[in-house]
PDB file of C-alpha atoms and ligand atoms in Angstrom:
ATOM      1  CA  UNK A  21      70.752 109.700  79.996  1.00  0.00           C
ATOM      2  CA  UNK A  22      67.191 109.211  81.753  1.00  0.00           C
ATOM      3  CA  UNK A  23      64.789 111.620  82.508  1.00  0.00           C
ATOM      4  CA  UNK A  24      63.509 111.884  86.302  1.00  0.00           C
ATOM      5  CA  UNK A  25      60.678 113.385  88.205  1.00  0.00           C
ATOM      6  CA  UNK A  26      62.094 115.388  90.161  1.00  0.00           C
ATOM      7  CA  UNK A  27      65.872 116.111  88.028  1.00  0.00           C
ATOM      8  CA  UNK A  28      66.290 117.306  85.165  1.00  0.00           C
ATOM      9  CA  UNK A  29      68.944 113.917  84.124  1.00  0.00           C
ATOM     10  CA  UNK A  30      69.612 110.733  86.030  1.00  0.00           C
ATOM     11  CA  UNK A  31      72.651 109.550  84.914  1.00  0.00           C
ATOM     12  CA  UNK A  32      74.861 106.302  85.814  1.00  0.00           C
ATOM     13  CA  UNK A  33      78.290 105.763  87.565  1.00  0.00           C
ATOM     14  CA  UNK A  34      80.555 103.198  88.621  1.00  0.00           C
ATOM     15  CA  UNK A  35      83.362 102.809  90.950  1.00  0.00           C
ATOM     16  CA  UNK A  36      86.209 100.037  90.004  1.00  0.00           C
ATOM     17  CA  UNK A  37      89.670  98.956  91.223  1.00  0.00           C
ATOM     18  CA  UNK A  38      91.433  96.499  93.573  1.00  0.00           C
ATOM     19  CA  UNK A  39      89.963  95.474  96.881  1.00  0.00           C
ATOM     20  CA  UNK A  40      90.382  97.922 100.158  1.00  0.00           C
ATOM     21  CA  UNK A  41      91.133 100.934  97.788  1.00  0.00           C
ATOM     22  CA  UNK A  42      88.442 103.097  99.169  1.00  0.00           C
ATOM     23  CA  UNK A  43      85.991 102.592  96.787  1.00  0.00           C
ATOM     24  CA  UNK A  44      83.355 102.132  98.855  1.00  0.00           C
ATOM     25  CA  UNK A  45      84.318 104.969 101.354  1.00  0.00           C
ATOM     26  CA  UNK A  46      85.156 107.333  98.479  1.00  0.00           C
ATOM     27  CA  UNK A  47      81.325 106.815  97.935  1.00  0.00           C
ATOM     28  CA  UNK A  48      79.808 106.985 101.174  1.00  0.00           C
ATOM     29  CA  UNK A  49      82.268 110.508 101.678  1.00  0.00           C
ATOM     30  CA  UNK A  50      80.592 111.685  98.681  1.00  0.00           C
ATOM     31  CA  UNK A  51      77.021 110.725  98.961  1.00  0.00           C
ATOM     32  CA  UNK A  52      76.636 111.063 103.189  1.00  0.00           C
ATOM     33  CA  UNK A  53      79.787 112.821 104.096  1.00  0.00           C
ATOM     34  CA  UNK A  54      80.722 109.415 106.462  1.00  0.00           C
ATOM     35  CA  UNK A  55      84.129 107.433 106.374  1.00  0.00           C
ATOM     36  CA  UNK A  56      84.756 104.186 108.268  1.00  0.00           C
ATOM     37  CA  UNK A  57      87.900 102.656 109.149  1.00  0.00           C
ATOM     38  CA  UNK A  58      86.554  98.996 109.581  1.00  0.00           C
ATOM     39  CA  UNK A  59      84.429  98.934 106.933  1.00  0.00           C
ATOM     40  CA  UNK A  60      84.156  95.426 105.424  1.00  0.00           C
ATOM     41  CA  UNK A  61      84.245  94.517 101.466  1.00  0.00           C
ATOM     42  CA  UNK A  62      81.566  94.958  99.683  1.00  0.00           C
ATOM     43  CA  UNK A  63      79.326  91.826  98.307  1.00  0.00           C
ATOM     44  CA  UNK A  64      77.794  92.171  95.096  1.00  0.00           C
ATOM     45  CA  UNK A  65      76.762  95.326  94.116  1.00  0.00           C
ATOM     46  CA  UNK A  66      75.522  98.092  96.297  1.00  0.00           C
ATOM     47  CA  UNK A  67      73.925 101.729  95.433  1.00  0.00           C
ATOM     48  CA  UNK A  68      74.229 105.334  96.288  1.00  0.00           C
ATOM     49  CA  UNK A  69      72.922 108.638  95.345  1.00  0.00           C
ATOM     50  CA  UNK A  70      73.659 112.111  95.159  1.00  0.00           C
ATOM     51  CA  UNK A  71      71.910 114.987  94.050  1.00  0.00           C
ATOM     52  CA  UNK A  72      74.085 118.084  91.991  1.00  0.00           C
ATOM     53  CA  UNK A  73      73.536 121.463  90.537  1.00  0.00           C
ATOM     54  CA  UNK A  74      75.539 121.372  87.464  1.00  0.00           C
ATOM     55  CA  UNK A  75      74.882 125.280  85.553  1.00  0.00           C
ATOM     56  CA  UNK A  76      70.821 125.510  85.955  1.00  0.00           C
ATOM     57  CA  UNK A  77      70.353 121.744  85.829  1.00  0.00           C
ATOM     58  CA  UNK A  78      69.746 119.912  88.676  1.00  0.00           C
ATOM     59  CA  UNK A  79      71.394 115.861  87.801  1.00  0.00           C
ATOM     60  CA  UNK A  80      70.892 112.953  89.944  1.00  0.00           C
ATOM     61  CA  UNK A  81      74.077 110.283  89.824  1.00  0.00           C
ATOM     62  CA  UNK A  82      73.270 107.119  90.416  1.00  0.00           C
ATOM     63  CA  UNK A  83      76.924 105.558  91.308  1.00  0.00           C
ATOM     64  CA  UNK A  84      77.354 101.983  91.501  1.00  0.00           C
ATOM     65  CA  UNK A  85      79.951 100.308  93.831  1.00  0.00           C
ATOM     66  CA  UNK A  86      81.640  96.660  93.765  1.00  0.00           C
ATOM     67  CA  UNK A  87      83.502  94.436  94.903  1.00  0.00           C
ATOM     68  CA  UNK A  88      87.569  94.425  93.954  1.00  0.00           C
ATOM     69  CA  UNK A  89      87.419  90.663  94.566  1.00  0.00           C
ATOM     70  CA  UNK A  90      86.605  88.477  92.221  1.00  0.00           C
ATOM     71  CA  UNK A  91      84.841  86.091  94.023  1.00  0.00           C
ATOM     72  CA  UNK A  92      82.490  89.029  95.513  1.00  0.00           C
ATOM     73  CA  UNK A  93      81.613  90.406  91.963  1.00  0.00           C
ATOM     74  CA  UNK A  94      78.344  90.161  90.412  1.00  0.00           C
ATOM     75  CA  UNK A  95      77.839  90.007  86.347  1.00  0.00           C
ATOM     76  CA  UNK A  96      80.430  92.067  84.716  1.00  0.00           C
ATOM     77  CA  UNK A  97      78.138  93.312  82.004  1.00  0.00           C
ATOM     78  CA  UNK A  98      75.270  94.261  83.551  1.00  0.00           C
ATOM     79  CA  UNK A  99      77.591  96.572  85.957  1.00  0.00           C
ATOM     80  CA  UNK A 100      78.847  98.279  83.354  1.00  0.00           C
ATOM     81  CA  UNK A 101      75.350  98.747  81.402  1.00  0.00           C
ATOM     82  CA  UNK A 102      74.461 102.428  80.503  1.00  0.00           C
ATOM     83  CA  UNK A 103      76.895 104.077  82.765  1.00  0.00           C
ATOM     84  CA  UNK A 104      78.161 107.359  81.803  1.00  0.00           C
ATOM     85  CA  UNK A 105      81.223 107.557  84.144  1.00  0.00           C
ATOM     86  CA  UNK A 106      83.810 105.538  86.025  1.00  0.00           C
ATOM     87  CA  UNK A 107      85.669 106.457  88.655  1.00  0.00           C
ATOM     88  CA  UNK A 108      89.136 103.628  88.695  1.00  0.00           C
ATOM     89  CA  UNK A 109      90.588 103.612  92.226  1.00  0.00           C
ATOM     90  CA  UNK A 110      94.124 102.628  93.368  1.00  0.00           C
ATOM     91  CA  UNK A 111      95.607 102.376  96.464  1.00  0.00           C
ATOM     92  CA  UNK A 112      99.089 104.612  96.406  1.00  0.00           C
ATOM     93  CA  UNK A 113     100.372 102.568  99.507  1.00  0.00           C
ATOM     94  CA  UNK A 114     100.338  99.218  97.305  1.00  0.00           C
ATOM     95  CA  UNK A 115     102.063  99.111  94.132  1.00  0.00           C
ATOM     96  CA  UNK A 116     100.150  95.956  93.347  1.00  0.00           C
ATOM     97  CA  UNK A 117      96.919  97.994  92.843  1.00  0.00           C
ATOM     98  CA  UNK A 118      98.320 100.522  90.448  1.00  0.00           C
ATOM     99  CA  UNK A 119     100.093  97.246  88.575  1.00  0.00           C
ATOM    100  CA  UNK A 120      96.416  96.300  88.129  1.00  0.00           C
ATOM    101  CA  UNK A 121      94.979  98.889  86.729  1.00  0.00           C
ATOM    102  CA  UNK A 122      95.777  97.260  83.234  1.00  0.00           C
ATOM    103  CA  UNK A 123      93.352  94.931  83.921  1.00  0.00           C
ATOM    104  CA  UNK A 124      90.766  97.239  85.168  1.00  0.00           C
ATOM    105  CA  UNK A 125      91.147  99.647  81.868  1.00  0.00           C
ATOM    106  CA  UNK A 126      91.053  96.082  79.244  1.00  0.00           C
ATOM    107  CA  UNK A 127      87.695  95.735  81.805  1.00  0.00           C
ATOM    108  CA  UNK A 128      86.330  99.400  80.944  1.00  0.00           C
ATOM    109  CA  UNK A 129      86.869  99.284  77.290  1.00  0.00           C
ATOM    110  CA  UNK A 130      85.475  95.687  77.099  1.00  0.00           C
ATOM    111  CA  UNK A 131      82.002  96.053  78.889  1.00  0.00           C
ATOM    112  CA  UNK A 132      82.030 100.017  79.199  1.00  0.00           C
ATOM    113  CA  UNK A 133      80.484 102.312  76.168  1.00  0.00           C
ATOM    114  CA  UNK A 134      82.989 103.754  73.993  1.00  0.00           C
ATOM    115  CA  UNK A 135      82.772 107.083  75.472  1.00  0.00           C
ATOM    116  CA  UNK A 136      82.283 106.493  78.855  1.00  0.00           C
ATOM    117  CA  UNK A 137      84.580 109.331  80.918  1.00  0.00           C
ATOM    118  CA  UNK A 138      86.937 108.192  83.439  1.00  0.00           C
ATOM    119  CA  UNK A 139      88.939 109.124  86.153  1.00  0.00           C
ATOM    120  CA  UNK A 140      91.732 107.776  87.393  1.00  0.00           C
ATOM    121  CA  UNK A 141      91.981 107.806  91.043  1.00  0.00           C
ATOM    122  CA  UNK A 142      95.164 107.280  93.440  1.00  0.00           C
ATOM    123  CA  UNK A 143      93.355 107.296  96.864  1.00  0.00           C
ATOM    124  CA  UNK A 144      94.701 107.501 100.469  1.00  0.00           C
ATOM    125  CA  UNK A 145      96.979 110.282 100.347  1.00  0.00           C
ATOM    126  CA  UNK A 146      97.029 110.980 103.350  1.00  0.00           C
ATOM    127  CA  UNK A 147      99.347 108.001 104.008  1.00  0.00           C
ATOM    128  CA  UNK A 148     102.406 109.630 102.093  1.00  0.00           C
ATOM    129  CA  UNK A 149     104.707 108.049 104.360  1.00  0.00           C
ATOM    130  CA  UNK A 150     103.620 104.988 103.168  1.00  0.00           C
ATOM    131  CA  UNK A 151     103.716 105.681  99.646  1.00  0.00           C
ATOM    132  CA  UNK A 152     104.537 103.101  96.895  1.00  0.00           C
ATOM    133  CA  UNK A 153     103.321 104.737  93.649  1.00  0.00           C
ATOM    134  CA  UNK A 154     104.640 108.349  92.590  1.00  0.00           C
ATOM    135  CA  UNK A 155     101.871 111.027  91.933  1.00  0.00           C
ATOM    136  CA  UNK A 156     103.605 111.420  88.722  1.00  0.00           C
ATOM    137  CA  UNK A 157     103.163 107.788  87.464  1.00  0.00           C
ATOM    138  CA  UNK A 158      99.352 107.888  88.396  1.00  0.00           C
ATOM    139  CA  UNK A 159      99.488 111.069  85.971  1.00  0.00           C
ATOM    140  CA  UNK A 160     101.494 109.654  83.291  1.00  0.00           C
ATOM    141  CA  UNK A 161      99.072 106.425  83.152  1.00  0.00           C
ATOM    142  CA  UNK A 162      96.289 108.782  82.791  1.00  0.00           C
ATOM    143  CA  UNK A 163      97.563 111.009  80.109  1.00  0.00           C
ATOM    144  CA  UNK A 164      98.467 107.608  77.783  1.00  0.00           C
ATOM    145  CA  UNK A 165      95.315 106.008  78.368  1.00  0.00           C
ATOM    146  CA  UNK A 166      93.812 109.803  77.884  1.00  0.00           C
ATOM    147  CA  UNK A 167      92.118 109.671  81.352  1.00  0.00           C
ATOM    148  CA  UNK A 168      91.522 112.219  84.040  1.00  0.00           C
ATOM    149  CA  UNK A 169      93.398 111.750  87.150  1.00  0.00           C
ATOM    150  CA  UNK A 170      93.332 113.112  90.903  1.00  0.00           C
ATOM    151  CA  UNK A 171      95.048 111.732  94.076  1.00  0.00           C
ATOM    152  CA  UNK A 172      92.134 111.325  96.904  1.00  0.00           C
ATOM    153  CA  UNK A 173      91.809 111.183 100.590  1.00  0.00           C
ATOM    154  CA  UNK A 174      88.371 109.454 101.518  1.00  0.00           C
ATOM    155  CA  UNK A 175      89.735 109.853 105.170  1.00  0.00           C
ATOM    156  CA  UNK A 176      90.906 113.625 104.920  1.00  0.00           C
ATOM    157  CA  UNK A 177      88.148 114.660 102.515  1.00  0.00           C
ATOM    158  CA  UNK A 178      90.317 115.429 100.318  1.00  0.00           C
ATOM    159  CA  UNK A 179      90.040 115.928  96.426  1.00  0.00           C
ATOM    160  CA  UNK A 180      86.300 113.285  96.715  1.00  0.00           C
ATOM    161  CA  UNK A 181      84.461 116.166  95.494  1.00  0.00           C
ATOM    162  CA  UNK A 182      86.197 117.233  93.042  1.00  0.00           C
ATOM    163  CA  UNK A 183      87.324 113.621  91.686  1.00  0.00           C
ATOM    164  CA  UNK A 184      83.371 112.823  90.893  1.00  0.00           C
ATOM    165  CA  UNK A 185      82.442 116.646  90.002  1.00  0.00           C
ATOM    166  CA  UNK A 186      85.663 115.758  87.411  1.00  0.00           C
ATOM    167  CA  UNK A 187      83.756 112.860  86.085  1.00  0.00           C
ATOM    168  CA  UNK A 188      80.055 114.260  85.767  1.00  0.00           C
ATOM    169  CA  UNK A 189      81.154 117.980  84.297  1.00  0.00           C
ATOM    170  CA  UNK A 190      82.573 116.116  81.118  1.00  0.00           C
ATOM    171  CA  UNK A 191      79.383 113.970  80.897  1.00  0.00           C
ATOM    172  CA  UNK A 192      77.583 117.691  80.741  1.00  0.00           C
TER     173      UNK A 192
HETATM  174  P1  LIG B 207      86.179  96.152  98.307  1.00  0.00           P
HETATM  175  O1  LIG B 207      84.768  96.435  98.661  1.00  0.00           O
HETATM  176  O2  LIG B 207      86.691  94.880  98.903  1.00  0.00           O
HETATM  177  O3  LIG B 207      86.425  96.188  96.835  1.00  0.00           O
HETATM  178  O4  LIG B 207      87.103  97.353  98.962  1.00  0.00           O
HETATM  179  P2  LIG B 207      86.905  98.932  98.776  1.00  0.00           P
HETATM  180  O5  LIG B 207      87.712  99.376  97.607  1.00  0.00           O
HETATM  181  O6  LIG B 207      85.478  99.287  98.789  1.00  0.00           O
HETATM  182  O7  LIG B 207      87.648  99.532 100.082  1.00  0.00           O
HETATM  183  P3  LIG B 207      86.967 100.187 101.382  1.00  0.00           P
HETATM  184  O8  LIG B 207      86.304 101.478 101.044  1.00  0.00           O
HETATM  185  O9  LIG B 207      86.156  99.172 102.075  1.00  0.00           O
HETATM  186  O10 LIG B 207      88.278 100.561 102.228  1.00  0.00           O
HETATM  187  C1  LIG B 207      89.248  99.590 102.591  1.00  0.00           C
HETATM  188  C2  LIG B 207      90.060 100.082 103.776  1.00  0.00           C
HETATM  189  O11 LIG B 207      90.812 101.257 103.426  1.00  0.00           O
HETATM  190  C3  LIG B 207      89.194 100.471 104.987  1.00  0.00           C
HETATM  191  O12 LIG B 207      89.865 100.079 106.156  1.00  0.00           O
HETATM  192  C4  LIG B 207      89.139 101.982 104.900  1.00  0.00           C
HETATM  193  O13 LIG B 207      88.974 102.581 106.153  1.00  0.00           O
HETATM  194  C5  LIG B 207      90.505 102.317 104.303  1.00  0.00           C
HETATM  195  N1  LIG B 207      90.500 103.569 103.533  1.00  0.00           N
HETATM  196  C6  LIG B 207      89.660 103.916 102.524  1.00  0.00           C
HETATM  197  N2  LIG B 207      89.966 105.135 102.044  1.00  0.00           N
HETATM  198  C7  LIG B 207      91.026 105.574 102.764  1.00  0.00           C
HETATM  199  C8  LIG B 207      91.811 106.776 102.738  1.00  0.00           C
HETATM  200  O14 LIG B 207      91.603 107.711 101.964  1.00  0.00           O
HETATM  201  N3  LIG B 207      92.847 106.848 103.635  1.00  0.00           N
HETATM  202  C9  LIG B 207      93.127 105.854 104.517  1.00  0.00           C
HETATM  203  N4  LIG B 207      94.162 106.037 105.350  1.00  0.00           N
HETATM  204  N5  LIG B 207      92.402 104.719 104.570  1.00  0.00           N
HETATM  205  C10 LIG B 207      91.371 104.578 103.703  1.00  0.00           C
HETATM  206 MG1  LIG B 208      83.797  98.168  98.824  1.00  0.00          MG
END
């Protein structure tokens, strides 16, 4: 963890997962309180911050976003470089995502430190009508792989806060 000028701790985070989970917008709920239904996917590697009051201390998280496609990613290892926290997004309207998430967590434990905390993220919940994974199943993955996990709405606002407070209280 880094020191900073005006916080007491600067701390890294990543976002990971499957292209059009919501990564990006889970990230731009939490940092500027925006969503956008036509937002494009994300080229290389982009940057937000947000400043919390965690106890007396005052962190700053630096959270790093990607692309889910392959051809759109920059260098693996350099992404995952001195972050604290990931936050490993599904889509619970497309099975296909959540089948993936192998992939992502061989990924995390390959390039990410050995006690990096993450959270396990099922996003869109507001489209339960269209639902393809069980809440439960996101929650059993979670407890195996001894992760966190929270169903999200980037639309609705729903559960963002609390999925990245999740992640940055067990850093603290
Ligand atoms: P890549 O950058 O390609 O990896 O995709 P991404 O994971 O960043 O997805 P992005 O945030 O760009 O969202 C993809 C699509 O899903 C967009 O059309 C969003 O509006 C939509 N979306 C994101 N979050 C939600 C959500 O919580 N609910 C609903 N209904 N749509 C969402
Ligand atoms: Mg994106």
């Amino acid at each position: 963890m880094a020191f900073d000028d005006e916080c007491d701790y600067l701390f890294k985070a990543v976002l990971i997962g499957d292209s059009a989970v919501g990564k990006s917008n889970l990230l731009s709920r939490f940092s500027r309180d925006e969503f956008h239904l036509d937002s494009k996917p994300t080229i290389g590697v982009e940057f937000a911050y947000r400043n919390i009051k965690v106890g007396e201390k005052l962190i700053k998280a630096q959270i790093w976003d990607t692309a889910g496609q392959e051809r759109f990613r920059a260098i693996t290892s350099s992404y995952y470089r001195g972050a604290l926290g990931a936050l490993l997004v599904y889509d619970i309207t497309r099975r296909a995502t959540f089948n993936n998430l192998r992939k992502w967590i061989d990924e995390l434990r390959e390039f990410g430190d050995s006690d990096l905390v993450i959270v396990l993220v099922g996003n869109k919940s507001d489209l339960g009508q269209k639902r393809e994974v069980a809440e439960e199943e996101g929650r059993e993955l979670a407890e195996r792989e001894g992760l966190c996990f929270m169903e999200t709405s980037a639309l609705e606002n729903l559960n963002v806060e609390e999925a990245f407070l999740q992640m940055i209280n067990q850093i603290h």
